[in-house]
Coordinates of C-alpha atoms in Angstrom, one line a residue:
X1 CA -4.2 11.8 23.6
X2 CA -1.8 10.0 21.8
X3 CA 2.4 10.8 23.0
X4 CA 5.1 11.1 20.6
X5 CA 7.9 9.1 22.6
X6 CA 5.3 6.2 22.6
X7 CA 4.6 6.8 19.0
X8 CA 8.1 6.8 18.2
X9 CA 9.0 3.6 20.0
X10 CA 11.7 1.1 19.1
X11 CA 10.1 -1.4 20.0
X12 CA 10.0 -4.1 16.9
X13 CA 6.7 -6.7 16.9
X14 CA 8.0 -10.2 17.9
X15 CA 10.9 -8.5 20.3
X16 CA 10.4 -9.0 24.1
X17 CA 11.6 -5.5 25.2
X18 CA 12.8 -2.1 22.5
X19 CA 15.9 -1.9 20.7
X20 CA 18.9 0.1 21.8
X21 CA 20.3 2.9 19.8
X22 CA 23.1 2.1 17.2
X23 CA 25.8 4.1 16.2
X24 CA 25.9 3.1 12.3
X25 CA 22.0 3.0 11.9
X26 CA 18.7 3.2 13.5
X27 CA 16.1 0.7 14.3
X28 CA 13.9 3.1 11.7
X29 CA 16.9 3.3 8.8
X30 CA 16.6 -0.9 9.8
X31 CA 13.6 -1.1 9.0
X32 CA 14.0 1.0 5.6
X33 CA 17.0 -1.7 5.0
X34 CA 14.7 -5.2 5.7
X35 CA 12.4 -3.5 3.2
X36 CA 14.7 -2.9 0.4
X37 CA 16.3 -6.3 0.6
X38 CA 12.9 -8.5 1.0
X39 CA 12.0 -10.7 -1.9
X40 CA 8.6 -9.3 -2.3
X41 CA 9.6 -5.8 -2.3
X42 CA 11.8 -6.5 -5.2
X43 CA 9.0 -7.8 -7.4
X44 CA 7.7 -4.8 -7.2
X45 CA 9.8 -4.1 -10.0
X46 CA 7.2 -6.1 -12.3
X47 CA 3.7 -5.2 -10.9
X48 CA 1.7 -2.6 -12.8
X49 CA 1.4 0.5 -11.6
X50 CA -0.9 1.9 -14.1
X51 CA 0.5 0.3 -17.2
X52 CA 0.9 -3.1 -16.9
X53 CA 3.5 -4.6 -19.0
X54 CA 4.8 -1.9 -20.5
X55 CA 7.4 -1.3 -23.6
X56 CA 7.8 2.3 -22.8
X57 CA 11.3 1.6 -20.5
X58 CA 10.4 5.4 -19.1
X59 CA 7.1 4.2 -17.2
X60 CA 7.0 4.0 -13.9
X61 CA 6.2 0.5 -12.1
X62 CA 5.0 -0.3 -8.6
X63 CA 8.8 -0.7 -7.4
X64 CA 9.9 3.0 -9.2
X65 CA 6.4 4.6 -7.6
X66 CA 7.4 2.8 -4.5
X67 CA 10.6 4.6 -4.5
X68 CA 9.2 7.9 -5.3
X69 CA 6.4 8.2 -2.5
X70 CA 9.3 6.7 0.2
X71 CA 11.0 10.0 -1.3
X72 CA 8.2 12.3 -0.9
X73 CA 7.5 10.6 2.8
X74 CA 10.9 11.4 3.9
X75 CA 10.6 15.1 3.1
X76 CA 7.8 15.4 4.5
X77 CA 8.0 13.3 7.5
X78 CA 11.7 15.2 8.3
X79 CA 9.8 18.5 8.0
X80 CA 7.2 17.7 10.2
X81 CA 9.9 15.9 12.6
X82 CA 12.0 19.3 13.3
X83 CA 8.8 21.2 14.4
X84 CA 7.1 18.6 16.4
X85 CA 10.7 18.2 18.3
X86 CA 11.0 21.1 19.3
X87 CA 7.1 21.5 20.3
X88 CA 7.5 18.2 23.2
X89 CA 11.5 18.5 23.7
X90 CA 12.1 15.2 22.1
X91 CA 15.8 14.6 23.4
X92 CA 15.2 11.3 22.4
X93 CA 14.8 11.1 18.7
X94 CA 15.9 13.2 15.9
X95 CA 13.9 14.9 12.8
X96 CA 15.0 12.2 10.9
X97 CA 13.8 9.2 12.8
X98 CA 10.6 10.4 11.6
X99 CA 11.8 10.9 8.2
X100 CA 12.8 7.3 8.9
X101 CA 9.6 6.1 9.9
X102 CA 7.8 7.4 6.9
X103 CA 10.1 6.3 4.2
X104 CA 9.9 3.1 5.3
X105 CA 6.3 2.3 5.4
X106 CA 6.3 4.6 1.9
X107 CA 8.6 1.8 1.2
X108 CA 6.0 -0.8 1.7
X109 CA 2.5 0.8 1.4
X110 CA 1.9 -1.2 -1.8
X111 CA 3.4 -4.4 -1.3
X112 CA 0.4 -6.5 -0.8
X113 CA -0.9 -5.9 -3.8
X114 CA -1.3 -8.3 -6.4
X115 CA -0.2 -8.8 -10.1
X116 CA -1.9 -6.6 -12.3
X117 CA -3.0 -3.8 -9.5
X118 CA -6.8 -3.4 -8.5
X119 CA -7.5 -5.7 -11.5
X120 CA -6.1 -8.6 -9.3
X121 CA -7.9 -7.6 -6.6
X122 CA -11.0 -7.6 -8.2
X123 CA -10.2 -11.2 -9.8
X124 CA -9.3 -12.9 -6.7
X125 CA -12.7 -11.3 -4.5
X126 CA -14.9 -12.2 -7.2
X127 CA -13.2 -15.9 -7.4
X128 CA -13.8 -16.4 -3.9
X129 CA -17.5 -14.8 -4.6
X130 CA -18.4 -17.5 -7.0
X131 CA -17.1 -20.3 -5.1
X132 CA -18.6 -23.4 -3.9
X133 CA -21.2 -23.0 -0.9
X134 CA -20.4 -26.3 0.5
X135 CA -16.9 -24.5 1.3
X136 CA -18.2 -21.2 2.6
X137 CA -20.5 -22.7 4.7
X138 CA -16.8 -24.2 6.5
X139 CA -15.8 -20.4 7.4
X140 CA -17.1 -18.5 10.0
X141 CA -18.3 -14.9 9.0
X142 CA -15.1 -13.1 9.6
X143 CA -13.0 -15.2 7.9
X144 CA -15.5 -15.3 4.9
X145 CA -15.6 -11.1 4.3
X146 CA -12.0 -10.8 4.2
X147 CA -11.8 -13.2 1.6
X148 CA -14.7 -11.9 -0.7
X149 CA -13.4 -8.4 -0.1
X150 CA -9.8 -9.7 -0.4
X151 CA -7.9 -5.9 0.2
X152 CA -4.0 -5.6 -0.8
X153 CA -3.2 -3.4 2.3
X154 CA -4.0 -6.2 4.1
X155 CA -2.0 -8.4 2.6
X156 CA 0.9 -5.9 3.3
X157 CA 0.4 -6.3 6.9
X158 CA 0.1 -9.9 6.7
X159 CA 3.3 -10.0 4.6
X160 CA 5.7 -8.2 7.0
X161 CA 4.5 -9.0 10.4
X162 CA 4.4 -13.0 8.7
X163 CA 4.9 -14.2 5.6
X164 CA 8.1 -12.9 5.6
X165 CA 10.7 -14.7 7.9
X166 CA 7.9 -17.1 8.7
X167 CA 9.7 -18.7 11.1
X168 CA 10.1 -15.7 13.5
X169 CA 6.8 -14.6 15.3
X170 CA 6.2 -10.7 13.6
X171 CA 7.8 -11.9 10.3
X172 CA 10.2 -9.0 9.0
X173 CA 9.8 -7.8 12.6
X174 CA 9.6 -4.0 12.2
X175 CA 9.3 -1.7 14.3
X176 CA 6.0 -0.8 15.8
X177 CA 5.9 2.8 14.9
X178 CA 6.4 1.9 11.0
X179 CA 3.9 -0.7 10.7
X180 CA 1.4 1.4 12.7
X181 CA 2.4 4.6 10.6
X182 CA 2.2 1.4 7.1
X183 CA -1.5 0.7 8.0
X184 CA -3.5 3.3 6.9
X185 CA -6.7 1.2 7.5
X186 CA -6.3 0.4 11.1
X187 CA -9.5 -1.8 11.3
X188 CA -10.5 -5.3 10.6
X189 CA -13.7 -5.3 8.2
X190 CA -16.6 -7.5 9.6
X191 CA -17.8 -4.1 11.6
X192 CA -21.3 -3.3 11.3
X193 CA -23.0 -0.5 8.8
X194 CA -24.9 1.1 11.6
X195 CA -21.0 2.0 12.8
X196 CA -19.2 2.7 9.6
X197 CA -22.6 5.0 8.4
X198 CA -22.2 6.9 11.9
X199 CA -18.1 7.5 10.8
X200 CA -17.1 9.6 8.2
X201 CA -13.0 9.4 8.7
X202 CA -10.4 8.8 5.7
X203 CA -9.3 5.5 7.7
X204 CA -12.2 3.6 7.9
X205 CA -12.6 3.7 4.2
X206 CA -10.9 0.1 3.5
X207 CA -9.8 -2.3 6.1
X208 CA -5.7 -2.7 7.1
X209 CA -5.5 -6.8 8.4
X210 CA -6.9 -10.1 8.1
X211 CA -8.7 -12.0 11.0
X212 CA -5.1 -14.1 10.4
X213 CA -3.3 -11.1 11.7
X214 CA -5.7 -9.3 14.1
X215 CA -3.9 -10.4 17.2
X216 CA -1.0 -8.9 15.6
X217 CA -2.0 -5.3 15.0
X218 CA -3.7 -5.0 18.2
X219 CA -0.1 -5.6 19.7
X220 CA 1.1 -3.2 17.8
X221 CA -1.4 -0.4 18.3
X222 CA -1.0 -1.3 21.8
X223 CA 2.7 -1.0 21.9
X224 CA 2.1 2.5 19.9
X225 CA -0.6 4.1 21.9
X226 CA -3.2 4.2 19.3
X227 CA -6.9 5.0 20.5
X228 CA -9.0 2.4 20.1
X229 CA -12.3 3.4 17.9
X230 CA -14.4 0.8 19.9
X231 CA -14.0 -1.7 22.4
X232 CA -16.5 -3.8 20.5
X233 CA -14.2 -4.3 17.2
X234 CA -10.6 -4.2 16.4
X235 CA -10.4 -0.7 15.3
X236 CA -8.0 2.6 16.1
X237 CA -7.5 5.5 15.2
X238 CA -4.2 6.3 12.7
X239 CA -0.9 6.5 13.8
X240 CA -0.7 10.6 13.0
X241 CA 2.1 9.5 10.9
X242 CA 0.2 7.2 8.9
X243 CA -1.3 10.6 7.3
X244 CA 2.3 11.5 5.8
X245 CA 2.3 8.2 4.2
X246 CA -1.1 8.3 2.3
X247 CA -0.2 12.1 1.6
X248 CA 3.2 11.5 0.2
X249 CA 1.4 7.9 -2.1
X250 CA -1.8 11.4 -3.2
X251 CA 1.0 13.6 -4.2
X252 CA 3.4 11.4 -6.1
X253 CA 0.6 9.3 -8.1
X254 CA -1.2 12.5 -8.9
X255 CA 1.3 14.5 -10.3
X256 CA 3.5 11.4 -11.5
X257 CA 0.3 9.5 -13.2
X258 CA 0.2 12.7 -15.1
X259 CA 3.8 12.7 -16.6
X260 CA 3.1 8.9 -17.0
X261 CA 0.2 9.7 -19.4
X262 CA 2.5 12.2 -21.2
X263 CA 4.7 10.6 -21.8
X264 CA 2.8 7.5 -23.2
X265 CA 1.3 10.0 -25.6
X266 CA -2.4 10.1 -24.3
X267 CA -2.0 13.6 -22.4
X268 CA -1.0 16.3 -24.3
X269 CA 1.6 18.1 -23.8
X270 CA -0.5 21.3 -23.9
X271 CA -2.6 20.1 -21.1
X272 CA 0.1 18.3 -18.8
X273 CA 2.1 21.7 -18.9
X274 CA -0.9 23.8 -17.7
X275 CA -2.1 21.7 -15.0
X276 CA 1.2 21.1 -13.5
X277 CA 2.0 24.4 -13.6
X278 CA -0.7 25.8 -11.9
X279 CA 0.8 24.0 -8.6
X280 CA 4.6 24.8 -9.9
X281 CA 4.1 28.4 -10.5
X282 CA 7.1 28.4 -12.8
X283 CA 7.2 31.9 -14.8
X284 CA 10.3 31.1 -16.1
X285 CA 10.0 27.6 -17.2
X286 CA 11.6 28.3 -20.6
X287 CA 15.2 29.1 -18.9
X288 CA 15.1 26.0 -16.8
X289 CA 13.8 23.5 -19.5
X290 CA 14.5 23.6 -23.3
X291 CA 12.4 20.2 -24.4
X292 CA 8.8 19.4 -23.8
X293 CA 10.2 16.6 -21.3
X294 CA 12.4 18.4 -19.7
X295 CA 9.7 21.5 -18.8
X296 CA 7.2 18.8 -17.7
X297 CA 9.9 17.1 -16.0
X298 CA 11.0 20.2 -13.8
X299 CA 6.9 21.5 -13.5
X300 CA 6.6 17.9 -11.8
X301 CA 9.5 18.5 -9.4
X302 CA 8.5 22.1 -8.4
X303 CA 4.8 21.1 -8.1
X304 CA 6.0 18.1 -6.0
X305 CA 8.4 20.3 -3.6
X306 CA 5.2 23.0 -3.3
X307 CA 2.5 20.4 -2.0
X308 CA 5.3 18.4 0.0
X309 CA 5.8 22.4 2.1
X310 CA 1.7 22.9 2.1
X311 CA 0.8 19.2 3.3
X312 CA 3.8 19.4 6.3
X313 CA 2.3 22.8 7.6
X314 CA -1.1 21.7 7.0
X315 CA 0.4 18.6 9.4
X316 CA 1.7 20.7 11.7
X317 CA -1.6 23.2 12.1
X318 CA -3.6 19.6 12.9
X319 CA -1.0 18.1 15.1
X320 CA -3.4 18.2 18.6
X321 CA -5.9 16.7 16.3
X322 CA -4.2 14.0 15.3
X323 CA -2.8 12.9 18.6
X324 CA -6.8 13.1 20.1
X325 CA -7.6 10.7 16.9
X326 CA -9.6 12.9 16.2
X327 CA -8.8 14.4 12.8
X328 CA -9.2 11.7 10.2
X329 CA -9.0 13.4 6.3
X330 CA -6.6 13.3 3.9
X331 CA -4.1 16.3 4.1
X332 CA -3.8 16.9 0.1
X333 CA -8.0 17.3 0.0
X334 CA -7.1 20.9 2.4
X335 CA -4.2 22.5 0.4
X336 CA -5.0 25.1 -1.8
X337 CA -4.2 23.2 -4.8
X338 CA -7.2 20.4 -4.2
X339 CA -9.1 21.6 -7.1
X340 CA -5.9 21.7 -9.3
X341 CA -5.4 18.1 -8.3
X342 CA -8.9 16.4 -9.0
X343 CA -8.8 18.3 -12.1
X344 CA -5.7 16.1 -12.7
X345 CA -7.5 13.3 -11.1
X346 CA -10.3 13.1 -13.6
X347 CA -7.8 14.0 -16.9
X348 CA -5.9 10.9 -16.0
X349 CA -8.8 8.7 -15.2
X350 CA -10.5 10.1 -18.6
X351 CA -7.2 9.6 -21.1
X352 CA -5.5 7.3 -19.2
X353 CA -7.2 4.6 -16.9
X354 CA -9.9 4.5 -19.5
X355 CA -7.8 4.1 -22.6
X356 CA -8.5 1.3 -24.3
X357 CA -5.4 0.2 -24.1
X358 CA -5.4 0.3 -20.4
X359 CA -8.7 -1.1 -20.0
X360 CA -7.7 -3.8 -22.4
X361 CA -5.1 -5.1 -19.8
X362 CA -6.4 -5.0 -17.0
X363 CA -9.1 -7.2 -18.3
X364 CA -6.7 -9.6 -19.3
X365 CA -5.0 -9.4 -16.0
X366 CA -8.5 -10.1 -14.7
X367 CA -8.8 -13.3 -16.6
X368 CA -5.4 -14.4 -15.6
X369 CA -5.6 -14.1 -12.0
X370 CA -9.0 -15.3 -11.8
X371 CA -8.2 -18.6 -13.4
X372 CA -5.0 -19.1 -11.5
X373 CA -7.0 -18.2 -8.0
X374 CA -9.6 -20.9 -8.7
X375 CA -7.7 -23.0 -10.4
X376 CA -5.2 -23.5 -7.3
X377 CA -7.8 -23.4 -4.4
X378 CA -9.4 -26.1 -6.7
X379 CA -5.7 -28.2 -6.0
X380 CA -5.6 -27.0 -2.5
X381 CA -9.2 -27.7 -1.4
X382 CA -10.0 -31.0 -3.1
X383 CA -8.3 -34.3 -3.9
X384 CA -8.7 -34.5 -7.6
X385 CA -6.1 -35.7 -10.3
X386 CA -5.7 -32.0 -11.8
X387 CA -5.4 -31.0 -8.7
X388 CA -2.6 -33.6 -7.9
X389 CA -0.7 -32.5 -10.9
X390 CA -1.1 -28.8 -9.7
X391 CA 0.4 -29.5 -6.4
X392 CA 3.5 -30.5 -7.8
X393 CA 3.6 -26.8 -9.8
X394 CA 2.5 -25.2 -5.8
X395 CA 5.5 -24.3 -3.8
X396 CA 5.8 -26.0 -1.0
X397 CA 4.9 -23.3 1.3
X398 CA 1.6 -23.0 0.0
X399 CA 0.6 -26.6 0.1
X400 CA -1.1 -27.3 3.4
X401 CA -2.4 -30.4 4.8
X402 CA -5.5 -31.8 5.4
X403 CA -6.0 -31.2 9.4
X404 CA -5.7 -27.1 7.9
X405 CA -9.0 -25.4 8.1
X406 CA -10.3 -24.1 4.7
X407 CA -10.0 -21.1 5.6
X408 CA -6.1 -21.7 5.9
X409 CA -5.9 -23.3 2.8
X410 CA -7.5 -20.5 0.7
X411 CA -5.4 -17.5 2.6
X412 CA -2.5 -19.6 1.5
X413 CA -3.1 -19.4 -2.3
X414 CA -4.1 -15.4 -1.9
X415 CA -0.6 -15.3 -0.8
X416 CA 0.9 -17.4 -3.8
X417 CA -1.0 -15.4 -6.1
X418 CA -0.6 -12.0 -5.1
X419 CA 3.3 -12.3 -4.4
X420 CA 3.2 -13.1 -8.7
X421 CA 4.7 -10.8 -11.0
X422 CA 2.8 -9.5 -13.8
X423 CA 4.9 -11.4 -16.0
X424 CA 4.8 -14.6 -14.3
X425 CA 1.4 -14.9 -13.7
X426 CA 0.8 -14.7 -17.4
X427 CA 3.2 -17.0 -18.3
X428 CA 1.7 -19.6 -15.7
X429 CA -1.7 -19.1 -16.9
X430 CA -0.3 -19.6 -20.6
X431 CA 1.4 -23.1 -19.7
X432 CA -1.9 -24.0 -17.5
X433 CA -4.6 -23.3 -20.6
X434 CA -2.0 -24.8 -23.1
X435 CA -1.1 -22.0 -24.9
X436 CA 2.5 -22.1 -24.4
X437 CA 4.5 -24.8 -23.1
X438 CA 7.9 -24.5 -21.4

């Protein structure tokens, strides 16, 4: 079993022994602060969400859904907090720290992902796909999968625990219990399909860390307590925490994806209202709200506020489970508004994900990143006079050496190109084929 007060550790990764309590703020409320004042949080601000690029100054991007599921996380991981203090005598910590804990890794759960969403990760893996043999025959298998299945969460880890503060060993340097309760995918990827077929669990659905950072997260899932899945492979079981923060990303881009598509005119109004408001249960909408976006505004906060309470006592109910690692689904998937919620699911994925519009996009964003991937690993791999001339465009950072294995040198333009903004990325690739110049 799993125990809270290890859980809840303040120990940070890279720090020889935990932090002491402060007065003015936490080591979790830290954490939430390092997050909010990082460079690649704040380009958040121009990744897509759903839209990419958008004129409509109402739609959300990755930095406002960012925001919102940190929101959603701190209710529920506050709610949860008070009852599981009070359950093990917790002297220790406070409702909040957990509150704390959640928010934060809520802060961060999508900032590995790269310009133009899943688009961009589906560019850069089939770059890497299509590559030269001569190079892939360099990498060992491990290193090889987690560039052909190149996975945003990773890059997450990868960027707080090194990217960031580089020069510090754990990067940012959170806390243990938020990057735990941050990886939702505790497990590296080469693990066999005899294994994976035999495992049905929510966690082992994607993978949470490069072979880069694998010595990393098994420090921290020491330092945690997490069970370990198999002594074979680098895989746990979830921080029970790490539940909240997938729950709190289900609810918000469910119901918010929704308003989204309202608002951008490809829902109607009709529908939105109904569908919301068969998890808001609003009888008197009309007194509360006198526009359409006002009503679909206040359905979206009530329905919010009634899966927040159902997902924290659902939490609650589990609790022994999820300290024995052995509950592993996701929380929204057993409230009694599941079927409401793929119902919304499939609307939004019918009118919105597969509006032309939409679609048109992300395959633009597709031919942008996958240009700019090869393009650089082309200048970072091989001495060539293009190649040359793109080094001097490369930051510095990203330029390694020859004595660097390949390996190395290709993880290194992942990271260039994922930290892009939507709007840089498609500027660069505009200078690079000619069509605009500076």
């Amino acid at each position: 079993m799993m125990q809270w007060n290890k859980l809840l550790t303040r120990q940070r990764l890279g720090k020889p022994r935990p932090e002491k309590p402060e007065d003015a703020r936490t080591s979790f409320q830290r954490d939430y602060d390092r997050l909010v004042f990082s460079s690649p949080f704040r380009r958040l601000k121009d990744k897509t969400q759903v839209f990419s690029l958008a004129k409509n100054d109402y739609i959300r991007t990755r930095l406002i859904h960012s925001l919102e599921v940190s929101c959603v996380g701190r209710s529920l991981g506050t709610i949860v907090g008070y009852e599981i203090k009070e359950r093990h005598r917790l002297d220790e910590f406070t409702a909040s720290d957990f509150g704390d804990i959640v928010a934060a890794a809520c802060l961060a759960h999508d900032i590995g992902n790269p310009p133009f969403g899943h688009a961009g990760e589906d560019a850069i893996r089939s770059g890497f796909k299509s590559w030269h043999e001569t190079v892939k025959e360099q990498l060992i298998d491990h290193e090889k999968v987690d560039l052909e299945f190149f996975e945003g969460n990773a890059q997450g880890f990868r960027i707080l625990t090194r990217l960031e503060m580089q020069a510090r060993t754990g990067g940012m340097q959170l806390t243990c219990p938020t990057l735990a309760t941050f990886t939702k995918y505790p497990r590296e990827l080469l693990i066999s399909e005899e294994i994976l077929n035999n495992y049905k669990g929510k966690s082992a659905k994607k993978y949470g860390f490069f072979q880069a950072e694998k010595n990393l997260f098994a420090t921290v899932a020491d330092t945690v307590g997490l069970i370990r899945r198999s002594p074979e492979v680098a895989w746990w079981s979830r921080h029970p925490l790490a539940f909240l923060v997938e729950a709190a990303d289900d609810i918000s881009y469910h119901i918010v994806d929704l308003e989204d598509g309202y608002r951008m005119g490809y829902i109607s109004f009709k529908k939105a209202k109904k569908l919301l408001n068969e998890i808001a249960k609003s009888p008197n909408l009309e007194k509360n709200a006198h526009t359409k976006e006002e009503q679909i505004k206040f359905l979206r906060a009530v329905a919010i506020n009634n899966l927040v309470q159902e997902v924290a006592t659902i939490f609650l109910d589990h609790e022994q489970e999820l300290l024995a690692g052995t509950f592993d689904s996701d929380l929204i998937s057993l409230t009694s508004y599941a079927e409401t919620l793929n119902c919304i699911q499939s609307k939004t994925r019918k009118k919105v994900f597969n509006h032309p519009e939409v679609v048109g996009i992300q395959v633009a964003g597709y031919e942008v990143i996958g240009h700019l991937f090869a393009e650089f690993v082309n200048a970072n791999l091989y001495s060539t006079e293009k190649g040359k001339l793109l080094k001097l465009i490369l930051p510095k950072e990203y330029c390694l050496g020859d004595n660097e294995s390949s390996y190395g040198k290709i993880l290194k333009i992942t990271d260039y190109i994922s930290g892009m903004t939507d709007s840089y990325a498609t500027t660069l690739f505009q200078e690079l084929k000619g069509i605009s110049l500076r």
